[in-house]
Amino acid sequence: MQQNERINFGSKLGAILAAAGSAVGLGNVWRFPYETGNHGGAAFILIYLGCIFLFGLPIMISEFVIGRRSKASTGKAYQVLAPRTPWKWVGYMGVLTGFLILGYYAVVAGWTLEYVVQAAMGNFFGKEAADFIAMFSDFSQDPLRPLLWLFVFVLTTHFVIVKGVKEGIERSSKVMMPILFVLVLLLAVCSVMLPGAGEGVEFLLKPDFSKVTSDVFLGAMGQAFFSMSLGMGCLSTYASYFGKDTRLGATAMSVGVIDTLIAILAGLIIFPAAFSVGIQPDAGPSLIFITLPNVFQQAFGGWPVLAYICAVAFYVLLAMAALTSTISLHEVPTAFLHEQFGFTRGKAARIVTVGVLGVGIVSSLALGDWSGYTVCGKNFFDALDFLTAKIMLPLGGMFGAVFVGWKLDRRLLHDEVTNCGRLRAPYYPLFVLILRYLCPVGIALIFINELGGF
Ligand code: TRP
């Protein structure tokens, strides 16, 4: 593909918002709280923050470098930057990872649509915690409804992808991100003020290091990669659409801050509310779908109209945040098929969509009728989440760091980080050091630790 054929994001802000749109999604509002709950709270969050700084930000910048420099999607980028080397397999693994993540992510994204409808029909009124638990389990075990929403969600993603980069991705991110942020902030304030919420705040802020096991490290690392959309070339594919003036370091920092803030705020919504109504923080993937409706009921109990508006707005925004993430996941395999095999974008997108629906159907049924089928003791949905988030993403990130730190030409790297010398980048020496040593060694240690090596 010729360089001048590539469409770019319209502005630097557009680049930040598109990357933030990819990063902010169900990972922040759905996965972060349930992983935090499963891993004991505050200590997990501290380790998570450490992973963001030590692995997340440097790897994000290195993905930006790979993408903008190669002007190709991740599947092709390594072939452009290191022709005829096995590095291309890192790109291929990224494409596969993105495809698999989309397969189960789209299932949960579909759930958000069910909750938009439930909220809009006023079905949260007069219900209590136990009713919301029953509501979720009825829904997720229904053989058809979750599949219907899965189809709706994947097809919507498909249409945005076919419409193209600038129109679809940039414009939707621009409108949605600020509104989501305000609403999340508002709900966090409401949740913290619920009766008995203090225990939840403490759970989030007071670390108990006696609960830290090897799983906590692996979980925190996986969550950092998942939440920041790292380790599979998603952001590097977006960066291939960045303009030459986009500041890579500053963009990574903005995306990291926005993503982390929204995750912490989501925690501040979920846990105070969960403790307030007596729901266990380790309820797993269903956590936000059973705690959140309570927040709307209890916090705005006296003002039903407000409760109604907030509930509908929240699920609509969550669905949109999920959509900007599914678009970024879909883009990776689609761009790969387009660039590698010369399919039109439309055909490439159709192939990906059909495959994703297949994985999605199996993931969805794994939470209901097919929950008896397990892989290593996990149902298919959980197994897929474990394999991608806790193994494939950190591995991909580790290879990416090694590639940029050791293999990529130093001058080229410096040019990318400083926009050919036009920017000052005082963090550059530290950045290279972290990429070369800390990322590969740190990630490897967490894997070895998990395997019982220490
Ligand atoms: N980061 C997104 C979220 O938090 C999900 C996502 C989009 C993702 N693209 C990704 C996760 C690439 C891993 C890799 O919801």
Tab-separated table of C-alpha atoms and ligand atoms in Angstrom:
chain	number	residue	atom	x	y	z
A	1	MET	CA	0.000	0.000	0.000
A	2	GLN	CA	1.270	3.429	-0.831
A	3	GLN	CA	1.824	5.813	1.999
A	4	ASN	CA	-0.160	8.662	0.565
A	5	GLU	CA	-3.221	6.446	0.320
A	6	ARG	CA	-3.474	6.164	4.063
A	7	ILE	CA	-6.111	8.291	5.652
A	8	ASN	CA	-4.980	10.115	8.757
A	9	PHE	CA	-6.780	11.210	11.865
A	10	GLY	CA	-7.854	14.793	11.329
A	11	SER	CA	-6.038	16.372	14.249
A	12	LYS	CA	-3.751	15.690	17.161
A	13	LEU	CA	-6.726	15.798	19.496
A	14	GLY	CA	-8.409	13.311	17.203
A	15	ALA	CA	-5.466	10.948	17.633
A	16	ILE	CA	-5.606	11.199	21.425
A	17	LEU	CA	-9.349	10.722	21.504
A	18	ALA	CA	-9.278	7.758	19.174
A	19	ALA	CA	-6.573	6.033	21.239
A	20	ALA	CA	-8.409	6.910	24.446
A	21	GLY	CA	-11.615	5.628	22.876
A	22	SER	CA	-9.895	2.315	22.304
A	23	ALA	CA	-8.454	2.205	25.806
A	24	VAL	CA	-11.538	3.273	27.727
A	25	GLY	CA	-14.210	0.654	27.600
A	26	LEU	CA	-15.527	-2.376	29.404
A	27	GLY	CA	-11.981	-2.987	30.602
A	28	ASN	CA	-12.303	0.011	32.907
A	29	VAL	CA	-15.899	-0.233	34.004
A	30	TRP	CA	-16.512	-3.983	33.895
A	31	ARG	CA	-13.209	-5.865	34.045
A	32	PHE	CA	-11.216	-3.628	36.373
A	33	PRO	CA	-13.765	-3.781	39.221
A	34	TYR	CA	-14.235	-7.530	39.007
A	35	GLU	CA	-10.510	-8.238	38.851
A	36	THR	CA	-9.985	-5.867	41.767
A	37	GLY	CA	-12.750	-7.645	43.662
A	38	ASN	CA	-11.327	-11.091	42.928
A	39	HIS	CA	-7.854	-10.045	43.985
A	40	GLY	CA	-8.627	-8.396	47.277
A	41	GLY	CA	-8.812	-4.662	46.542
A	42	ALA	CA	-6.275	-1.927	47.255
A	43	ALA	CA	-3.054	-3.953	47.055
A	44	PHE	CA	-4.087	-5.155	43.596
A	45	ILE	CA	-4.687	-1.547	42.545
A	46	LEU	CA	-1.226	-0.466	43.710
A	47	ILE	CA	0.433	-3.231	41.724
A	48	TYR	CA	-1.780	-2.340	38.783
A	49	LEU	CA	-0.606	1.283	38.920
A	50	GLY	CA	2.987	0.058	39.019
A	51	CYS	CA	2.342	-2.005	35.882
A	52	ILE	CA	0.849	1.027	34.118
A	53	PHE	CA	3.974	3.085	34.767
A	54	LEU	CA	6.627	0.448	34.237
A	55	PHE	CA	5.114	-1.503	31.375
A	56	GLY	CA	2.086	0.360	30.114
A	57	LEU	CA	3.385	3.802	29.222
A	58	PRO	CA	6.716	2.719	27.691
A	59	ILE	CA	5.061	-0.057	25.702
A	60	MET	CA	2.368	2.310	24.509
A	61	ILE	CA	4.992	4.708	23.174
A	62	SER	CA	6.816	1.834	21.517
A	63	GLU	CA	3.593	0.677	19.836
A	64	PHE	CA	3.077	4.216	18.578
A	65	VAL	CA	6.599	4.181	17.152
A	66	ILE	CA	6.047	0.853	15.397
A	67	GLY	CA	2.754	1.996	13.892
A	68	ARG	CA	3.653	5.487	12.787
A	69	ARG	CA	7.010	4.455	11.410
A	70	SER	CA	5.790	1.462	9.438
A	71	LYS	CA	2.538	3.112	8.332
A	72	ALA	CA	1.080	-0.362	8.474
A	73	SER	CA	-1.248	-2.329	10.693
A	74	THR	CA	0.429	-4.551	13.244
A	75	GLY	CA	0.219	-7.690	11.095
A	76	LYS	CA	2.330	-5.963	8.455
A	77	ALA	CA	4.367	-3.509	10.554
A	78	TYR	CA	7.081	-5.944	11.594
A	79	GLN	CA	7.518	-7.029	7.974
A	80	VAL	CA	8.069	-3.396	7.011
A	81	LEU	CA	10.484	-2.591	9.850
A	82	ALA	CA	12.359	-5.898	9.918
A	83	PRO	CA	11.829	-7.586	6.567
A	84	ARG	CA	12.410	-11.319	6.275
A	85	THR	CA	12.786	-11.931	9.999
A	86	PRO	CA	10.652	-14.014	12.361
A	87	TRP	CA	9.462	-10.790	14.019
A	88	LYS	CA	6.465	-10.956	11.735
A	89	TRP	CA	5.079	-13.658	14.028
A	90	VAL	CA	4.696	-11.089	16.792
A	91	GLY	CA	2.431	-9.181	14.434
A	92	TYR	CA	0.458	-12.288	13.542
A	93	MET	CA	0.025	-13.187	17.200
A	94	GLY	CA	-1.377	-9.691	17.760
A	95	VAL	CA	-3.920	-10.166	15.012
A	96	LEU	CA	-5.037	-13.464	16.522
A	97	THR	CA	-5.183	-11.973	20.025
A	98	GLY	CA	-7.354	-9.095	18.857
A	99	PHE	CA	-9.711	-11.448	17.091
A	100	LEU	CA	-10.080	-13.676	20.169
A	101	ILE	CA	-10.565	-10.757	22.578
A	102	LEU	CA	-13.258	-9.315	20.355
A	103	GLY	CA	-14.999	-12.695	20.451
A	104	TYR	CA	-15.790	-12.527	24.157
A	105	TYR	CA	-15.662	-8.766	24.616
A	106	ALA	CA	-18.539	-8.365	22.175
A	107	VAL	CA	-20.640	-10.680	24.357
A	108	VAL	CA	-20.332	-8.360	27.346
A	109	ALA	CA	-20.792	-5.366	25.070
A	110	GLY	CA	-24.070	-6.968	24.035
A	111	TRP	CA	-25.125	-7.188	27.700
A	112	THR	CA	-24.835	-3.418	27.956
A	113	LEU	CA	-27.510	-3.130	25.255
A	114	GLU	CA	-29.857	-5.392	27.202
A	115	TYR	CA	-29.365	-3.078	30.183
A	116	VAL	CA	-30.034	0.000	28.052
A	117	VAL	CA	-33.385	-1.542	27.217
A	118	GLN	CA	-34.101	-2.656	30.796
A	119	ALA	CA	-33.251	0.823	32.084
A	120	ALA	CA	-35.314	2.495	29.385
A	121	MET	CA	-38.339	0.322	30.198
A	122	GLY	CA	-38.076	1.391	33.833
A	123	ASN	CA	-37.443	-2.165	34.981
A	124	PHE	CA	-35.051	-1.151	37.765
A	125	PHE	CA	-37.769	0.524	39.819
A	126	GLY	CA	-38.787	-1.073	43.082
A	127	LYS	CA	-36.161	-3.800	42.831
A	128	GLU	CA	-33.586	-4.826	45.407
A	129	ALA	CA	-30.157	-6.416	45.297
A	130	ALA	CA	-31.529	-9.975	45.160
A	131	ASP	CA	-33.824	-9.045	42.256
A	132	PHE	CA	-30.914	-7.642	40.264
A	133	ILE	CA	-28.923	-10.816	40.821
A	134	ALA	CA	-31.853	-12.853	39.538
A	135	MET	CA	-32.362	-10.451	36.628
A	136	PHE	CA	-28.788	-10.902	35.481
A	137	SER	CA	-28.680	-14.644	35.853
A	138	ASP	CA	-31.995	-15.087	34.014
A	139	PHE	CA	-30.660	-12.984	31.198
A	140	SER	CA	-27.203	-14.477	30.885
A	141	GLN	CA	-28.548	-18.008	30.959
A	142	ASP	CA	-31.197	-17.339	28.385
A	143	PRO	CA	-30.034	-19.130	25.236
A	144	LEU	CA	-31.200	-16.434	22.823
A	145	ARG	CA	-31.301	-12.898	24.182
A	146	PRO	CA	-27.541	-12.510	24.776
A	147	LEU	CA	-26.934	-13.881	21.275
A	148	LEU	CA	-29.317	-11.387	19.770
A	149	TRP	CA	-27.436	-8.500	21.409
A	150	LEU	CA	-24.115	-10.005	20.404
A	151	PHE	CA	-25.255	-9.869	16.777
A	152	VAL	CA	-26.500	-6.311	17.103
A	153	PHE	CA	-23.228	-5.203	18.640
A	154	VAL	CA	-20.916	-6.963	16.221
A	155	LEU	CA	-22.888	-5.746	13.207
A	156	THR	CA	-22.789	-2.161	14.493
A	157	THR	CA	-19.022	-2.454	14.871
A	158	HIS	CA	-18.875	-3.852	11.365
A	159	PHE	CA	-20.656	-0.859	9.875
A	160	VAL	CA	-18.432	1.686	11.575
A	161	ILE	CA	-15.357	-0.206	10.396
A	162	VAL	CA	-16.596	-0.266	6.830
A	163	LYS	CA	-17.303	3.477	6.897
A	164	GLY	CA	-13.624	4.089	7.565
A	165	VAL	CA	-11.247	5.622	9.997
A	166	LYS	CA	-11.823	9.306	10.219
A	167	GLU	CA	-15.573	9.449	9.883
A	168	GLY	CA	-16.373	6.580	12.157
A	169	ILE	CA	-13.785	6.363	14.856
A	170	GLU	CA	-12.761	9.920	15.402
A	171	ARG	CA	-16.157	11.506	15.420
A	172	SER	CA	-17.787	9.044	17.789
A	173	SER	CA	-14.890	9.341	20.268
A	174	LYS	CA	-15.017	13.102	20.293
A	175	VAL	CA	-18.588	13.330	21.464
A	176	MET	CA	-18.704	10.416	23.795
A	177	MET	CA	-15.587	10.584	25.924
A	178	PRO	CA	-16.273	13.865	27.756
A	179	ILE	CA	-19.884	12.971	28.551
A	180	LEU	CA	-18.884	9.567	29.864
A	181	PHE	CA	-16.294	11.140	32.109
A	182	VAL	CA	-18.756	13.563	33.696
A	183	LEU	CA	-21.348	10.881	34.297
A	184	VAL	CA	-18.845	8.488	35.845
A	185	LEU	CA	-17.676	11.250	38.171
A	186	LEU	CA	-21.234	12.076	39.184
A	187	LEU	CA	-22.070	8.437	39.895
A	188	ALA	CA	-18.907	7.961	41.941
A	189	VAL	CA	-19.937	10.860	44.169
A	190	CYS	CA	-23.424	9.397	44.576
A	191	SER	CA	-22.099	5.940	45.340
A	192	VAL	CA	-19.642	7.106	47.974
A	193	MET	CA	-22.503	8.827	49.782
A	194	LEU	CA	-24.651	5.695	50.082
A	195	PRO	CA	-25.203	4.360	53.619
A	196	GLY	CA	-22.478	1.898	54.573
A	197	ALA	CA	-20.316	2.874	51.597
A	198	GLY	CA	-17.249	3.499	53.773
A	199	GLU	CA	-16.340	-0.165	53.827
A	200	GLY	CA	-16.159	-0.178	50.032
A	201	VAL	CA	-13.948	2.907	49.958
A	202	GLU	CA	-11.657	1.234	52.459
A	203	PHE	CA	-11.542	-1.909	50.329
A	204	LEU	CA	-10.288	0.237	47.459
A	205	LEU	CA	-7.831	2.397	49.319
A	206	LYS	CA	-6.443	0.395	52.224
A	207	PRO	CA	-4.033	-2.249	50.967
A	208	ASP	CA	-3.822	-5.622	52.675
A	209	PHE	CA	-0.524	-7.070	51.489
A	210	SER	CA	-1.138	-10.394	53.158
A	211	LYS	CA	-3.541	-11.138	50.286
A	212	VAL	CA	-0.907	-10.635	47.572
A	213	THR	CA	-0.211	-13.879	45.724
A	214	SER	CA	1.373	-14.610	42.345
A	215	ASP	CA	-2.135	-14.457	40.855
A	216	VAL	CA	-2.439	-10.872	42.003
A	217	PHE	CA	0.660	-9.888	40.052
A	218	LEU	CA	-0.429	-11.758	36.944
A	219	GLY	CA	-3.927	-10.321	37.219
A	220	ALA	CA	-2.679	-6.750	37.647
A	221	MET	CA	-0.288	-7.042	34.729
A	222	GLY	CA	-2.984	-8.551	32.499
A	223	GLN	CA	-5.434	-5.849	33.489
A	224	ALA	CA	-2.907	-3.099	32.728
A	225	PHE	CA	-2.382	-4.452	29.210
A	226	PHE	CA	-6.056	-5.074	28.647
A	227	SER	CA	-7.204	-1.708	29.878
A	228	MET	CA	-4.638	0.268	27.902
A	229	SER	CA	-5.274	-1.804	24.737
A	230	LEU	CA	-1.635	-2.899	24.670
A	231	GLY	CA	0.216	-6.023	23.650
A	232	MET	CA	-1.462	-6.840	20.369
A	233	GLY	CA	-0.727	-3.876	18.157
A	234	CYS	CA	-4.119	-2.241	18.520
A	235	LEU	CA	-2.660	1.162	19.310
A	236	SER	CA	0.153	0.640	16.837
A	237	THR	CA	-2.454	0.129	14.135
A	238	TYR	CA	-4.094	3.400	15.204
A	239	ALA	CA	-0.695	5.087	15.281
A	240	SER	CA	-0.237	4.180	11.637
A	241	TYR	CA	-2.934	6.792	11.050
A	242	PHE	CA	-1.202	9.429	13.235
A	243	GLY	CA	0.128	12.558	11.568
A	244	LYS	CA	3.804	13.509	11.702
A	245	ASP	CA	3.144	16.203	14.321
A	246	THR	CA	1.428	13.935	16.817
A	247	ARG	CA	3.528	13.872	19.984
A	248	LEU	CA	3.893	10.229	20.907
A	249	GLY	CA	5.003	10.621	24.536
A	250	ALA	CA	2.386	13.222	25.386
A	251	THR	CA	-0.343	11.215	23.672
A	252	ALA	CA	0.588	8.082	25.623
A	253	MET	CA	0.553	10.060	28.860
A	254	SER	CA	-2.879	11.545	28.152
A	255	VAL	CA	-4.338	8.183	27.242
A	256	GLY	CA	-2.787	6.552	30.315
A	257	VAL	CA	-4.149	9.215	32.657
A	258	ILE	CA	-7.658	9.196	31.183
A	259	ASP	CA	-7.803	5.399	31.214
A	260	THR	CA	-6.582	5.067	34.785
A	261	LEU	CA	-8.849	7.812	36.101
A	262	ILE	CA	-11.927	6.200	34.604
A	263	ALA	CA	-10.984	2.792	36.010
A	264	ILE	CA	-10.468	4.181	39.519
A	265	LEU	CA	-13.713	6.143	39.315
A	266	ALA	CA	-15.509	3.000	38.174
A	267	GLY	CA	-14.100	1.268	41.257
A	268	LEU	CA	-15.406	4.128	43.364
A	269	ILE	CA	-18.852	3.569	41.911
A	270	ILE	CA	-18.948	-0.202	42.210
A	271	PHE	CA	-17.397	-1.056	45.582
A	272	PRO	CA	-19.116	1.455	47.865
A	273	ALA	CA	-22.382	0.414	46.233
A	274	ALA	CA	-21.601	-3.294	46.512
A	275	PHE	CA	-20.758	-3.076	50.213
A	276	SER	CA	-23.715	-0.821	50.830
A	277	VAL	CA	-26.232	-3.373	49.514
A	278	GLY	CA	-24.321	-6.455	50.643
A	279	ILE	CA	-23.095	-7.832	47.313
A	280	GLN	CA	-19.786	-9.697	47.482
A	281	PRO	CA	-16.964	-7.835	45.730
A	282	ASP	CA	-15.763	-11.062	44.129
A	283	ALA	CA	-18.985	-11.724	42.228
A	284	GLY	CA	-16.978	-11.938	38.968
A	285	PRO	CA	-18.070	-10.795	35.522
A	286	SER	CA	-21.615	-10.077	36.679
A	287	LEU	CA	-20.432	-7.569	39.298
A	288	ILE	CA	-21.279	-4.309	37.540
A	289	PHE	CA	-24.532	-5.634	36.166
A	290	ILE	CA	-25.850	-6.430	39.630
A	291	THR	CA	-24.383	-3.553	41.652
A	292	LEU	CA	-24.952	-0.617	39.335
A	293	PRO	CA	-28.731	-0.786	39.059
A	294	ASN	CA	-28.733	-0.552	42.853
A	295	VAL	CA	-26.795	2.686	42.730
A	296	PHE	CA	-29.427	4.264	40.517
A	297	GLN	CA	-32.215	3.002	42.763
A	298	GLN	CA	-30.721	3.906	46.088
A	299	ALA	CA	-28.833	7.092	45.395
A	300	PHE	CA	-31.711	8.717	43.550
A	301	GLY	CA	-34.479	6.861	45.338
A	302	GLY	CA	-36.328	10.091	46.114
A	303	TRP	CA	-36.101	11.374	42.542
A	304	PRO	CA	-37.289	8.639	40.198
A	305	VAL	CA	-36.907	10.801	37.108
A	306	LEU	CA	-33.261	11.445	37.888
A	307	ALA	CA	-32.679	7.755	38.630
A	308	TYR	CA	-34.248	6.893	35.288
A	309	ILE	CA	-32.221	9.404	33.275
A	310	CYS	CA	-28.930	8.458	34.928
A	311	ALA	CA	-29.490	4.743	34.422
A	312	VAL	CA	-30.369	5.069	30.754
A	313	ALA	CA	-27.554	7.552	30.090
A	314	PHE	CA	-25.027	5.386	31.868
A	315	TYR	CA	-25.740	2.228	29.899
A	316	VAL	CA	-25.929	4.118	26.615
A	317	LEU	CA	-22.512	5.643	27.299
A	318	LEU	CA	-21.064	2.340	28.438
A	319	ALA	CA	-22.282	0.747	25.226
A	320	MET	CA	-20.666	3.552	23.249
A	321	ALA	CA	-17.397	3.234	25.162
A	322	ALA	CA	-17.490	-0.475	24.391
A	323	LEU	CA	-18.157	0.324	20.735
A	324	THR	CA	-15.076	2.530	20.353
A	325	SER	CA	-13.093	-0.377	21.835
A	326	THR	CA	-14.639	-3.085	19.667
A	327	ILE	CA	-13.958	-0.901	16.624
A	328	SER	CA	-10.270	-0.751	17.545
A	329	LEU	CA	-10.136	-4.505	18.047
A	330	HIS	CA	-11.929	-5.217	14.782
A	331	GLU	CA	-9.656	-2.822	12.895
A	332	VAL	CA	-6.556	-4.940	13.574
A	333	PRO	CA	-7.570	-8.161	11.803
A	334	THR	CA	-9.501	-6.193	9.166
A	335	ALA	CA	-6.519	-3.997	8.268
A	336	PHE	CA	-4.322	-7.084	8.281
A	337	LEU	CA	-6.465	-8.998	5.782
A	338	HIS	CA	-6.754	-5.866	3.670
A	339	GLU	CA	-3.027	-5.143	3.580
A	340	GLN	CA	-1.697	-8.678	3.534
A	341	PHE	CA	-4.041	-10.331	1.063
A	342	GLY	CA	-5.304	-7.343	-0.855
A	343	PHE	CA	-8.973	-7.942	0.011
A	344	THR	CA	-11.128	-4.842	-0.127
A	345	ARG	CA	-11.809	-3.411	3.306
A	346	GLY	CA	-15.404	-4.501	3.010
A	347	LYS	CA	-14.521	-8.103	2.302
A	348	ALA	CA	-11.837	-8.163	4.997
A	349	ALA	CA	-14.328	-6.783	7.518
A	350	ARG	CA	-16.961	-9.356	6.545
A	351	ILE	CA	-14.551	-12.244	7.106
A	352	VAL	CA	-13.593	-10.905	10.533
A	353	THR	CA	-17.202	-10.268	11.497
A	354	VAL	CA	-18.308	-13.801	10.653
A	355	GLY	CA	-15.388	-15.279	12.621
A	356	VAL	CA	-16.026	-13.057	15.612
A	357	LEU	CA	-19.690	-14.049	15.676
A	358	GLY	CA	-18.584	-17.677	15.814
A	359	VAL	CA	-16.264	-17.143	18.780
A	360	GLY	CA	-18.868	-14.880	20.389
A	361	ILE	CA	-21.643	-17.478	20.177
A	362	VAL	CA	-19.498	-20.100	21.888
A	363	SER	CA	-18.359	-17.613	24.578
A	364	SER	CA	-21.895	-16.537	25.247
A	365	LEU	CA	-23.278	-20.064	25.521
A	366	ALA	CA	-20.348	-20.953	27.796
A	367	LEU	CA	-22.004	-18.813	30.476
A	368	GLY	CA	-25.304	-20.634	30.136
A	369	ASP	CA	-26.111	-23.974	28.542
A	370	TRP	CA	-22.535	-24.916	27.805
A	371	SER	CA	-21.032	-24.014	31.164
A	372	GLY	CA	-20.323	-27.707	31.731
A	373	TYR	CA	-17.651	-27.762	29.042
A	374	THR	CA	-14.391	-26.608	30.561
A	375	VAL	CA	-10.780	-26.028	29.575
A	376	CYS	CA	-8.310	-26.288	32.502
A	377	GLY	CA	-11.240	-25.957	34.894
A	378	LYS	CA	-12.564	-22.773	33.278
A	379	ASN	CA	-15.551	-22.350	31.008
A	380	PHE	CA	-14.756	-21.223	27.477
A	381	PHE	CA	-15.447	-17.558	28.212
A	382	ASP	CA	-13.142	-17.426	31.240
A	383	ALA	CA	-10.513	-19.535	29.502
A	384	LEU	CA	-10.460	-17.165	26.553
A	385	ASP	CA	-10.150	-14.169	28.868
A	386	PHE	CA	-7.310	-15.825	30.762
A	387	LEU	CA	-5.416	-16.871	27.661
A	388	THR	CA	-5.645	-13.490	25.943
A	389	ALA	CA	-5.390	-10.979	28.777
A	390	LYS	CA	-2.998	-12.797	31.076
A	391	ILE	CA	-0.782	-14.600	28.591
A	392	MET	CA	-0.974	-13.329	25.003
A	393	LEU	CA	-1.082	-9.589	25.728
A	394	PRO	CA	1.857	-9.514	28.171
A	395	LEU	CA	3.830	-11.757	25.796
A	396	GLY	CA	3.038	-9.487	22.862
A	397	GLY	CA	4.003	-6.446	24.916
A	398	MET	CA	7.249	-8.070	25.960
A	399	PHE	CA	8.200	-8.870	22.358
A	400	GLY	CA	7.225	-5.376	21.268
A	401	ALA	CA	9.453	-3.860	23.950
A	402	VAL	CA	12.375	-6.078	22.973
A	403	PHE	CA	11.857	-5.217	19.318
A	404	VAL	CA	11.858	-1.468	19.844
A	405	GLY	CA	14.510	-1.534	22.578
A	406	TRP	CA	17.010	-3.843	20.891
A	407	LYS	CA	16.212	-4.350	17.257
A	408	LEU	CA	14.947	-1.041	15.938
A	409	ASP	CA	17.543	1.436	14.719
A	410	ARG	CA	18.361	3.889	17.511
A	411	ARG	CA	18.323	6.980	15.340
A	412	LEU	CA	14.987	6.057	13.935
A	413	LEU	CA	13.577	5.554	17.413
A	414	HIS	CA	14.887	8.904	18.573
A	415	ASP	CA	13.415	10.593	15.492
A	416	GLU	CA	10.006	9.143	16.182
A	417	VAL	CA	9.964	10.060	19.854
A	418	THR	CA	11.178	13.623	19.192
A	419	ASN	CA	9.385	14.157	15.871
A	420	CYS	CA	12.746	14.381	14.110
A	421	GLY	CA	14.338	16.531	16.776
A	422	ARG	CA	11.535	19.089	16.926
A	423	LEU	CA	10.451	18.021	20.421
A	424	ARG	CA	12.406	17.737	23.612
A	425	ALA	CA	12.077	14.316	25.205
A	426	PRO	CA	14.035	14.300	28.474
A	427	TYR	CA	12.554	10.935	29.369
A	428	TYR	CA	14.169	9.289	26.329
A	429	PRO	CA	17.194	7.590	28.008
A	430	LEU	CA	15.011	6.232	30.804
A	431	PHE	CA	12.454	5.083	28.255
A	432	VAL	CA	15.059	3.079	26.333
A	433	LEU	CA	16.398	1.577	29.540
A	434	ILE	CA	12.940	0.465	30.637
A	435	LEU	CA	12.180	-1.038	27.239
A	436	ARG	CA	15.470	-2.896	27.051
A	437	TYR	CA	15.665	-4.309	30.551
A	438	LEU	CA	12.745	-3.626	32.826
A	439	CYS	CA	9.881	-4.641	30.560
A	440	PRO	CA	11.246	-7.983	29.385
A	441	VAL	CA	12.694	-8.967	32.759
A	442	GLY	CA	9.699	-7.719	34.769
A	443	ILE	CA	7.147	-9.466	32.586
A	444	ALA	CA	9.172	-12.676	32.551
A	445	LEU	CA	9.474	-12.616	36.353
A	446	ILE	CA	5.717	-12.296	36.746
A	447	PHE	CA	5.208	-15.305	34.458
A	448	ILE	CA	7.847	-17.364	36.275
A	449	ASN	CA	6.357	-16.387	39.604
A	450	GLU	CA	2.928	-17.556	38.429
A	451	LEU	CA	4.349	-20.898	37.353
A	452	GLY	CA	5.613	-21.341	40.892
A	453	GLY	CA	9.223	-20.509	40.088
A	454	PHE	CA	9.884	-18.600	43.324
B	1	TRP	N1	-8.928	-1.457	26.347
B	1	TRP	C1	-10.288	-1.744	26.030
B	1	TRP	C2	-11.083	-1.671	27.302
B	1	TRP	O1	-10.571	-1.374	28.322
B	1	TRP	C3	-10.450	-3.069	25.329
B	1	TRP	C4	-9.529	-3.182	24.185
B	1	TRP	C5	-9.598	-2.503	23.008
B	1	TRP	C6	-8.360	-3.960	24.142
B	1	TRP	N2	-8.542	-2.813	22.248
B	1	TRP	C7	-7.762	-3.695	22.909
B	1	TRP	C8	-7.769	-4.830	25.042
B	1	TRP	C9	-6.562	-4.299	22.578
B	1	TRP	C10	-6.584	-5.426	24.698
B	1	TRP	C11	-5.957	-5.165	23.501
B	1	TRP	O2	-12.232	-1.919	27.306
